[in-house]
Amino acid sequence: MTVQDFKSISPTLTLEDYFQGKTRAYGLFEDRFGKVRNQFTVQIEGTWDGETLVLDEDFLYSDGETECRRWELKKQGNSGYIGYTDSVVGAAKGEVVANSFNWRYTFNLKVGDNFWKVKFDDWMFLQPDGVLLNKATVTRWGVKLGTVFISFAKDIPDLAKNP
């Protein structure tokens, strides 16, 4: 599957427009055996300066753990992006076409007291009414560890006001 497979699908996704301001996300991680291992919500604050999209993400996991992550995505040409965050090895690289965004990256994932170097093949699809669906396959040494599913929505109250 490539983003070109979706070139005629609408609505059109523009990352810097979609993530400008506040966005809320709901997600879960399903292991390769189909068992849900963790669920989470994310409050995202996005800013765009004309070159770089900054996403400040505050995660709240179902086990009570919290995490803060800051992504910086630099636009490359009309449809490309290069992304950076502390846990990414090198850079995340992706492309937007029509309603889809695919990016791939290597990530230092905290597992217990250790960090595992895993690969993400991350797909996002903009749906009508501003819902953005995300499916990311996570692998290590070429073996699928599991899948992350996330749904993004705009204009939802802060987590602190509506947990």
CSV table of C-alpha atoms in Angstrom, one decimal:
chain,number,residue,atom,x,y,z
A,1,MET,CA,0.0,0.0,0.0
A,2,THR,CA,1.2,3.5,-0.8
A,3,VAL,CA,-0.3,6.9,-0.3
A,4,GLN,CA,-0.8,7.2,-4.1
A,5,ASP,CA,-3.5,4.5,-3.6
A,6,PHE,CA,-5.6,7.2,-2.0
A,7,LYS,CA,-5.0,10.1,-4.4
A,8,SER,CA,-8.7,10.5,-5.2
A,9,ILE,CA,-10.1,10.1,-1.7
A,10,SER,CA,-11.4,13.2,0.2
A,11,PRO,CA,-11.4,15.1,2.4
A,12,THR,CA,-7.9,16.4,1.9
A,13,LEU,CA,-5.5,16.1,4.8
A,14,THR,CA,-3.2,19.0,5.5
A,15,LEU,CA,-1.2,18.2,8.7
A,16,GLU,CA,-0.4,21.8,9.6
A,17,ASP,CA,-4.1,22.8,9.3
A,18,TYR,CA,-5.5,19.7,11.1
A,19,PHE,CA,-3.2,19.8,14.1
A,20,GLN,CA,-3.2,23.6,14.6
A,21,GLY,CA,-4.5,24.3,18.1
A,22,LYS,CA,-6.0,21.6,20.3
A,23,THR,CA,-6.6,18.0,19.2
A,24,ARG,CA,-7.6,15.0,21.4
A,25,ALA,CA,-6.7,11.4,20.6
A,26,TYR,CA,-7.9,8.1,21.9
A,27,GLY,CA,-5.9,4.9,21.4
A,28,LEU,CA,-4.9,1.4,22.3
A,29,PHE,CA,-2.1,-1.0,21.7
A,30,GLU,CA,-3.0,-4.5,20.6
A,31,ASP,CA,-0.3,-7.2,20.7
A,32,ARG,CA,0.4,-9.6,17.8
A,33,PHE,CA,-1.9,-12.1,19.4
A,34,GLY,CA,-4.9,-9.7,19.4
A,35,LYS,CA,-4.8,-8.9,23.1
A,36,VAL,CA,-5.2,-5.2,24.1
A,37,ARG,CA,-2.2,-4.4,26.3
A,38,ASN,CA,-2.8,-0.7,27.0
A,39,GLN,CA,-5.2,2.2,26.3
A,40,PHE,CA,-4.6,5.9,26.4
A,41,THR,CA,-5.8,9.4,25.7
A,42,VAL,CA,-3.6,12.2,24.4
A,43,GLN,CA,-4.1,16.0,24.6
A,44,ILE,CA,-2.2,17.6,21.7
A,45,GLU,CA,-1.4,21.3,21.2
A,46,GLY,CA,-0.1,22.1,17.7
A,47,THR,CA,1.6,25.2,16.4
A,48,TRP,CA,2.7,26.0,12.8
A,49,ASP,CA,5.2,28.7,12.0
A,50,GLY,CA,5.2,28.3,8.2
A,51,GLU,CA,8.0,25.7,8.1
A,52,THR,CA,7.7,23.5,11.2
A,53,LEU,CA,4.7,21.9,12.8
A,54,VAL,CA,5.2,21.4,16.6
A,55,LEU,CA,3.0,18.9,18.4
A,56,ASP,CA,3.1,18.9,22.2
A,57,GLU,CA,1.5,15.7,23.3
A,58,ASP,CA,0.4,14.7,26.8
A,59,PHE,CA,-0.4,11.0,27.2
A,60,LEU,CA,-2.5,9.5,30.0
A,61,TYR,CA,-2.4,5.7,30.0
A,62,SER,CA,-5.1,3.4,31.4
A,63,ASP,CA,-2.6,2.2,34.1
A,64,GLY,CA,-2.2,5.8,35.3
A,65,GLU,CA,1.2,6.4,33.7
A,66,THR,CA,1.8,9.7,31.9
A,67,GLU,CA,4.1,10.8,29.2
A,68,CYS,CA,5.0,14.0,27.4
A,69,ARG,CA,6.3,14.0,23.9
A,70,ARG,CA,7.2,16.9,21.5
A,71,TRP,CA,7.2,16.2,17.8
A,72,GLU,CA,8.7,18.7,15.3
A,73,LEU,CA,7.6,18.0,11.7
A,74,LYS,CA,9.4,20.0,8.9
A,75,LYS,CA,7.6,20.3,5.6
A,76,GLN,CA,9.5,19.1,2.6
A,77,GLY,CA,8.1,20.3,-0.7
A,78,ASN,CA,4.4,20.0,-1.3
A,79,SER,CA,3.7,16.6,0.4
A,80,GLY,CA,6.7,15.4,2.3
A,81,TYR,CA,7.5,15.7,6.0
A,82,ILE,CA,10.5,14.9,8.2
A,83,GLY,CA,9.7,14.5,11.9
A,84,TYR,CA,11.8,14.5,15.0
A,85,THR,CA,11.2,13.7,18.7
A,86,ASP,CA,13.6,12.5,21.4
A,87,SER,CA,12.7,8.8,21.1
A,88,VAL,CA,13.1,8.6,17.3
A,89,VAL,CA,16.3,7.3,15.9
A,90,GLY,CA,17.3,9.6,13.1
A,91,ALA,CA,14.2,11.0,11.6
A,92,ALA,CA,10.6,10.0,10.7
A,93,LYS,CA,9.9,10.4,7.0
A,94,GLY,CA,6.4,10.6,5.5
A,95,GLU,CA,4.2,11.8,2.8
A,96,VAL,CA,0.6,13.1,2.5
A,97,VAL,CA,-1.6,12.4,-0.5
A,98,ALA,CA,-5.3,13.4,-0.5
A,99,ASN,CA,-6.7,12.0,2.8
A,100,SER,CA,-3.8,9.8,3.8
A,101,PHE,CA,-0.4,10.2,5.5
A,102,ASN,CA,2.2,7.5,5.8
A,103,TRP,CA,5.4,7.8,7.8
A,104,ARG,CA,8.0,5.4,8.9
A,105,TYR,CA,10.5,5.6,11.7
A,106,THR,CA,12.6,3.7,14.2
A,107,PHE,CA,11.7,4.4,17.8
A,108,ASN,CA,13.3,3.7,21.2
A,109,LEU,CA,10.3,2.2,23.0
A,110,LYS,CA,10.4,1.9,26.8
A,111,VAL,CA,9.5,-1.7,27.8
A,112,GLY,CA,9.7,-2.2,31.5
A,113,ASP,CA,13.2,-0.9,32.6
A,114,ASN,CA,14.6,-1.3,29.1
A,115,PHE,CA,14.4,0.4,25.7
A,116,TRP,CA,13.7,-1.6,22.5
A,117,LYS,CA,14.5,-0.2,19.1
A,118,VAL,CA,11.3,-0.8,17.1
A,119,LYS,CA,10.0,0.3,13.7
A,120,PHE,CA,6.7,2.0,13.1
A,121,ASP,CA,4.8,1.9,9.8
A,122,ASP,CA,2.3,4.6,10.6
A,123,TRP,CA,-0.8,5.4,8.5
A,124,MET,CA,-3.4,8.2,9.1
A,125,PHE,CA,-6.6,8.7,7.2
A,126,LEU,CA,-8.8,11.8,7.4
A,127,GLN,CA,-12.5,11.0,7.6
A,128,PRO,CA,-15.5,13.3,7.2
A,129,ASP,CA,-16.4,15.6,10.2
A,130,GLY,CA,-12.7,16.0,11.1
A,131,VAL,CA,-12.0,12.5,12.5
A,132,LEU,CA,-8.5,11.3,11.8
A,133,LEU,CA,-7.9,7.5,12.0
A,134,ASN,CA,-4.4,6.1,12.7
A,135,LYS,CA,-3.1,2.6,12.4
A,136,ALA,CA,0.6,1.9,13.1
A,137,THR,CA,2.2,-1.5,12.8
A,138,VAL,CA,5.1,-2.0,15.3
A,139,THR,CA,7.9,-4.4,14.5
A,140,ARG,CA,11.2,-5.5,16.0
A,141,TRP,CA,13.8,-7.4,14.0
A,142,GLY,CA,11.2,-7.8,11.3
A,143,VAL,CA,8.7,-9.5,13.6
A,144,LYS,CA,5.3,-7.8,14.3
A,145,LEU,CA,4.9,-6.9,17.9
A,146,GLY,CA,1.5,-5.3,17.6
A,147,THR,CA,-0.7,-2.5,16.3
A,148,VAL,CA,-1.5,0.9,17.6
A,149,PHE,CA,-4.9,2.3,16.8
A,150,ILE,CA,-5.7,6.0,17.4
A,151,SER,CA,-8.6,8.2,16.6
A,152,PHE,CA,-8.0,12.0,16.6
A,153,ALA,CA,-10.8,14.5,17.0
A,154,LYS,CA,-11.0,18.3,17.1
A,155,ASP,CA,-13.0,20.7,19.4
A,156,ILE,CA,-13.1,18.4,22.4
A,157,PRO,CA,-12.7,19.8,26.0
A,158,ASP,CA,-9.3,19.4,27.8
A,159,LEU,CA,-8.6,16.1,29.5
A,160,ALA,CA,-8.6,17.8,32.9
A,161,LYS,CA,-12.2,18.9,32.4
A,162,ASN,CA,-13.5,15.7,30.8
A,163,PRO,CA,-11.3,12.7,31.6
